Amino acid sequence: KREFDKKILCIGAGYVGGPTMAVIAHKCPQYKVTIVDINANRIAQWNSDKLPIYEPGLDDVVKAARGKNLFFDTDVKKGIEESDIIFVSVNTPTKTFGAGAGMAADLQYWEKTAREIREYSQSPKIIVEKSTLPVKTAQAMKRILMAGDNPGQFEVLSNPEFLAEGTAISDLENPDRVLIGSMETKSGLKARQELVDVYKNWVPENKIITTNLWSSELSKLVSNAFLAQKISSINAISALCEKTDANISEVAGAVGMDSRLGNKFLNASVGFGGSCFKKDILNLVYLCRYYGLDTVADYWEGVLKINDYQKERFVMNMLGNMFNTLAGKKICILGFAFKANTGDTRESPAIYVARRLLEERAVVNISDPQALENAENDLKDAEGSIFFIKNPYEAAKGCDAIAVMTEWDIYKSLDYENIYKSMSKPAFLFDGRNILHHNKMYEIGFNVFPIGKAS
Ligand code: NAD
Ligand code: UGA
């Protein structure tokens, strides 16, 4: 008798693989869940008390299942050999070289896993695309897998992940939907049902939707493109608000009350960051161009152009309002993570703003409760005076300006009177997330510059 009903493997122990598999293991004690990675250091961290990523609720879920039915390992071969279902959750960054550089997805890590699966498999397996991939990738995956001695023993499914960082555990426990794409052949439908049965352990059946493979692959890119489009739309309007005395929060409130539009994801900001929005839109734009759909490509590229414009607009606003010179001025950046409740800084707008301020020869103090290690790494090649100071009061002391880059809750309730007293005057406050009480800040004495509101 087998000890477990099913053996599930995940290749790639990153921001997606780790939390996703931890939740499956937690919800399904009858399955053995193993996560493998070529990065031995990362695996060691997953097996330690200090997990490699910060995510609310993750520690509890991992600790409850680790060693019982959740295992982290570096032995990819053994993992593949003994598994029934293999999730592939490796990184698919933007290509930096050759054809499609700066646009297309770099599929080298992806293809390597396909070849490893083929080499080490001795029994039929279901292969699940968890990474975000260009539409039609499953076709390539199938061709690589079928090229071996045992064609027919693999079925490829697409099951994109929709979790957002900072809320990964609750997103996984209560997803809006789970999407599973398969070939619509007899064996494809059978494999699809096996994966539905895994999710059925905790996700209501009406939230598990099934489609053909290509719809599933494409829906992931489109979801991210629509989400980012919503942010670029509100950010574009924030520029117009600043010229016309309209208030972006009031506009967003009025627009978002229309249930057809929805009130979420309408927070104007210094720009969106994160490892995926930019990469996935570039990927979509590249696909459109590849298929000769240049007008469609231009439309989606506009979302990225507005995001770049918003980041640069923020810097120019700082420069213009601080008498057109930042040289030698001290600026405190509050928050370096790309959003609150994560230590992740990938594509964070704070990276762009910090680099631009350094180019203007400002002295930059960077503060963040979780992301300082990543921040140091992101700026290791930047020239100029940069200091990394966890305590926000220390970071702001003696500064000419504060720039809020991340919407961490702790920044909403700092003692701004004391911070103001400790700063050089006139003291400036640029709220890149609109999280502060701007009238109150003005009364304290700050020159206040929110996004999309009269200052
Ligand atoms: P990540 O870089 O954090 O993790 C990927 C891991 O895969 C790394 O630890 C890497 O060492 C490992 N890896 C690469 N090649 C390997 C191989 N051949 N064998 C074993 N391990 C290998 O990336 P991530 O943020 O977890 O993203 C993974 C995928 O999920 C991407 O396609 C991304 O677009 C998608 N995605 C990410 C998020 C998110 O919030 N980060 C959300 C949804 C989807
Ligand atoms: C996003 C999507 O929300 C997930 O559904 C998706 O799975 C994921 O990308 C992915 O594919 O990687 P994530 O990037 O983790 O998740 O975080 P979001 O909450 O979407 O925030 C992205 C960026 O947009 C952040 O910089 C955030 O601060 C910014 N944002 C968000 C705004 O500026 N305004 C808003 O109203 C919302």
PDB file of C-alpha atoms in Angstrom, residues 171-289:
ATOM      1  CA  ASP A 171      -5.305  34.236  -2.404  1.00  0.00           C
ATOM      2  CA  LEU A 172      -4.356  30.550  -2.551  1.00  0.00           C
ATOM      3  CA  GLU A 173      -6.784  29.527   0.171  1.00  0.00           C
ATOM      4  CA  ASN A 174      -9.709  31.511  -1.307  1.00  0.00           C
ATOM      5  CA  PRO A 175      -8.978  32.051  -4.992  1.00  0.00           C
ATOM      6  CA  ASP A 176     -11.385  34.005  -7.234  1.00  0.00           C
ATOM      7  CA  ARG A 177     -10.914  31.137  -9.651  1.00  0.00           C
ATOM      8  CA  VAL A 178      -8.616  28.253 -10.489  1.00  0.00           C
ATOM      9  CA  LEU A 179      -7.986  27.896 -14.211  1.00  0.00           C
ATOM     10  CA  ILE A 180      -7.051  24.583 -15.787  1.00  0.00           C
ATOM     11  CA  GLY A 181      -6.417  24.208 -19.503  1.00  0.00           C
ATOM     12  CA  SER A 182      -5.924  20.901 -21.287  1.00  0.00           C
ATOM     13  CA  MET A 183      -6.010  19.265 -24.665  1.00  0.00           C
ATOM     14  CA  GLU A 184      -9.574  18.239 -25.343  1.00  0.00           C
ATOM     15  CA  THR A 185      -8.633  14.634 -26.103  1.00  0.00           C
ATOM     16  CA  LYS A 186      -9.642  11.643 -23.971  1.00  0.00           C
ATOM     17  CA  SER A 187      -6.323  11.567 -22.121  1.00  0.00           C
ATOM     18  CA  GLY A 188      -6.244  15.368 -21.872  1.00  0.00           C
ATOM     19  CA  LEU A 189      -9.673  15.475 -20.253  1.00  0.00           C
ATOM     20  CA  LYS A 190      -8.707  12.672 -17.862  1.00  0.00           C
ATOM     21  CA  ALA A 191      -5.587  14.547 -16.752  1.00  0.00           C
ATOM     22  CA  ARG A 192      -7.603  17.751 -16.402  1.00  0.00           C
ATOM     23  CA  GLN A 193     -10.025  15.934 -14.082  1.00  0.00           C
ATOM     24  CA  GLU A 194      -7.132  14.677 -11.926  1.00  0.00           C
ATOM     25  CA  LEU A 195      -5.987  18.247 -11.347  1.00  0.00           C
ATOM     26  CA  VAL A 196      -9.556  19.424 -10.695  1.00  0.00           C
ATOM     27  CA  ASP A 197      -9.716  16.707  -8.017  1.00  0.00           C
ATOM     28  CA  VAL A 198      -6.622  18.145  -6.305  1.00  0.00           C
ATOM     29  CA  TYR A 199      -8.113  21.651  -6.070  1.00  0.00           C
ATOM     30  CA  LYS A 200     -11.551  20.298  -5.124  1.00  0.00           C
ATOM     31  CA  ASN A 201     -10.067  19.477  -1.734  1.00  0.00           C
ATOM     32  CA  TRP A 202     -10.597  23.112  -0.730  1.00  0.00           C
ATOM     33  CA  VAL A 203     -11.812  25.208  -3.683  1.00  0.00           C
ATOM     34  CA  PRO A 204     -15.581  25.235  -4.452  1.00  0.00           C
ATOM     35  CA  GLU A 205     -16.212  23.471  -7.752  1.00  0.00           C
ATOM     36  CA  ASN A 206     -17.875  26.465  -9.408  1.00  0.00           C
ATOM     37  CA  LYS A 207     -14.628  28.369  -9.022  1.00  0.00           C
ATOM     38  CA  ILE A 208     -12.594  25.764 -10.873  1.00  0.00           C
ATOM     39  CA  ILE A 209     -12.863  26.572 -14.547  1.00  0.00           C
ATOM     40  CA  THR A 210     -11.568  24.478 -17.412  1.00  0.00           C
ATOM     41  CA  THR A 211     -10.664  25.584 -20.932  1.00  0.00           C
ATOM     42  CA  ASN A 212      -8.535  24.513 -23.830  1.00  0.00           C
ATOM     43  CA  LEU A 213      -4.784  24.839 -23.327  1.00  0.00           C
ATOM     44  CA  TRP A 214      -4.331  28.012 -25.348  1.00  0.00           C
ATOM     45  CA  SER A 215      -7.164  29.920 -23.683  1.00  0.00           C
ATOM     46  CA  SER A 216      -5.638  29.085 -20.325  1.00  0.00           C
ATOM     47  CA  GLU A 217      -2.126  30.188 -21.280  1.00  0.00           C
ATOM     48  CA  LEU A 218      -3.427  33.393 -22.844  1.00  0.00           C
ATOM     49  CA  SER A 219      -5.848  34.236 -20.008  1.00  0.00           C
ATOM     50  CA  LYS A 220      -2.939  34.609 -17.604  1.00  0.00           C
ATOM     51  CA  LEU A 221      -1.189  37.194 -19.780  1.00  0.00           C
ATOM     52  CA  VAL A 222      -4.481  38.982 -20.392  1.00  0.00           C
ATOM     53  CA  SER A 223      -5.390  39.100 -16.679  1.00  0.00           C
ATOM     54  CA  ASN A 224      -2.117  40.796 -15.832  1.00  0.00           C
ATOM     55  CA  ALA A 225      -2.407  43.141 -18.805  1.00  0.00           C
ATOM     56  CA  PHE A 226      -5.932  44.213 -17.744  1.00  0.00           C
ATOM     57  CA  LEU A 227      -4.851  44.731 -14.117  1.00  0.00           C
ATOM     58  CA  ALA A 228      -1.852  46.837 -15.132  1.00  0.00           C
ATOM     59  CA  GLN A 229      -4.030  48.714 -17.626  1.00  0.00           C
ATOM     60  CA  LYS A 230      -6.348  49.750 -14.802  1.00  0.00           C
ATOM     61  CA  ILE A 231      -3.417  51.231 -12.873  1.00  0.00           C
ATOM     62  CA  SER A 232      -1.990  53.012 -15.922  1.00  0.00           C
ATOM     63  CA  SER A 233      -5.438  54.420 -16.691  1.00  0.00           C
ATOM     64  CA  ILE A 234      -5.837  55.941 -13.245  1.00  0.00           C
ATOM     65  CA  ASN A 235      -2.209  57.117 -13.224  1.00  0.00           C
ATOM     66  CA  ALA A 236      -2.682  58.830 -16.597  1.00  0.00           C
ATOM     67  CA  ILE A 237      -5.692  60.666 -15.176  1.00  0.00           C
ATOM     68  CA  SER A 238      -3.698  61.629 -12.054  1.00  0.00           C
ATOM     69  CA  ALA A 239      -1.520  63.832 -14.267  1.00  0.00           C
ATOM     70  CA  LEU A 240      -4.631  65.600 -15.575  1.00  0.00           C
ATOM     71  CA  CYS A 241      -5.985  66.014 -12.015  1.00  0.00           C
ATOM     72  CA  GLU A 242      -2.808  67.839 -10.994  1.00  0.00           C
ATOM     73  CA  LYS A 243      -3.399  70.364 -13.791  1.00  0.00           C
ATOM     74  CA  THR A 244      -7.108  70.897 -13.175  1.00  0.00           C
ATOM     75  CA  ASP A 245      -7.679  70.832  -9.392  1.00  0.00           C
ATOM     76  CA  ALA A 246      -9.676  67.621  -9.704  1.00  0.00           C
ATOM     77  CA  ASN A 247      -8.817  65.087  -6.990  1.00  0.00           C
ATOM     78  CA  ILE A 248      -7.813  61.608  -8.154  1.00  0.00           C
ATOM     79  CA  SER A 249      -9.277  59.893  -5.063  1.00  0.00           C
ATOM     80  CA  GLU A 250     -12.641  61.526  -5.695  1.00  0.00           C
ATOM     81  CA  VAL A 251     -12.496  60.652  -9.394  1.00  0.00           C
ATOM     82  CA  ALA A 252     -11.507  57.037  -8.651  1.00  0.00           C
ATOM     83  CA  GLY A 253     -14.279  56.811  -6.057  1.00  0.00           C
ATOM     84  CA  ALA A 254     -16.897  58.087  -8.501  1.00  0.00           C
ATOM     85  CA  VAL A 255     -15.697  55.926 -11.396  1.00  0.00           C
ATOM     86  CA  GLY A 256     -15.249  52.798  -9.268  1.00  0.00           C
ATOM     87  CA  MET A 257     -18.850  52.906  -7.977  1.00  0.00           C
ATOM     88  CA  ASP A 258     -19.916  51.686 -11.405  1.00  0.00           C
ATOM     89  CA  SER A 259     -20.114  47.947 -10.860  1.00  0.00           C
ATOM     90  CA  ARG A 260     -19.108  47.394 -14.481  1.00  0.00           C
ATOM     91  CA  LEU A 261     -15.743  48.991 -13.696  1.00  0.00           C
ATOM     92  CA  GLY A 262     -15.262  47.981 -10.055  1.00  0.00           C
ATOM     93  CA  ASN A 263     -13.584  49.950  -7.291  1.00  0.00           C
ATOM     94  CA  LYS A 264     -10.440  47.825  -6.881  1.00  0.00           C
ATOM     95  CA  PHE A 265      -7.043  48.550  -8.414  1.00  0.00           C
ATOM     96  CA  LEU A 266      -7.757  52.245  -8.849  1.00  0.00           C
ATOM     97  CA  ASN A 267      -5.113  53.587  -6.462  1.00  0.00           C
ATOM     98  CA  ALA A 268      -3.005  56.135  -8.274  1.00  0.00           C
ATOM     99  CA  SER A 269       0.664  55.651  -7.478  1.00  0.00           C
ATOM    100  CA  VAL A 270       4.236  56.367  -8.476  1.00  0.00           C
ATOM    101  CA  GLY A 271       3.783  53.434 -10.871  1.00  0.00           C
ATOM    102  CA  PHE A 272       3.351  49.698 -10.672  1.00  0.00           C
ATOM    103  CA  GLY A 273       6.247  47.357 -10.013  1.00  0.00           C
ATOM    104  CA  GLY A 274       6.679  43.661  -9.374  1.00  0.00           C
ATOM    105  CA  SER A 275       8.273  40.885 -11.330  1.00  0.00           C
ATOM    106  CA  CYS A 276       5.337  40.193 -13.608  1.00  0.00           C
ATOM    107  CA  PHE A 277       3.251  43.089 -14.960  1.00  0.00           C
ATOM    108  CA  LYS A 278       5.985  44.542 -17.134  1.00  0.00           C
ATOM    109  CA  LYS A 279       7.392  41.191 -18.203  1.00  0.00           C
ATOM    110  CA  ASP A 280       3.984  39.735 -19.066  1.00  0.00           C
ATOM    111  CA  ILE A 281       2.838  42.788 -21.030  1.00  0.00           C
ATOM    112  CA  LEU A 282       6.128  42.770 -22.965  1.00  0.00           C
ATOM    113  CA  ASN A 283       5.482  39.120 -23.642  1.00  0.00           C
ATOM    114  CA  LEU A 284       1.951  39.904 -24.897  1.00  0.00           C
ATOM    115  CA  VAL A 285       3.217  42.762 -27.054  1.00  0.00           C
ATOM    116  CA  TYR A 286       5.878  40.507 -28.547  1.00  0.00           C
ATOM    117  CA  LEU A 287       3.310  37.823 -29.347  1.00  0.00           C
ATOM    118  CA  CYS A 288       1.041  40.364 -31.043  1.00  0.00           C
ATOM    119  CA  ARG A 289       3.925  41.657 -33.169  1.00  0.00           C
TER     120      ARG A 289
END
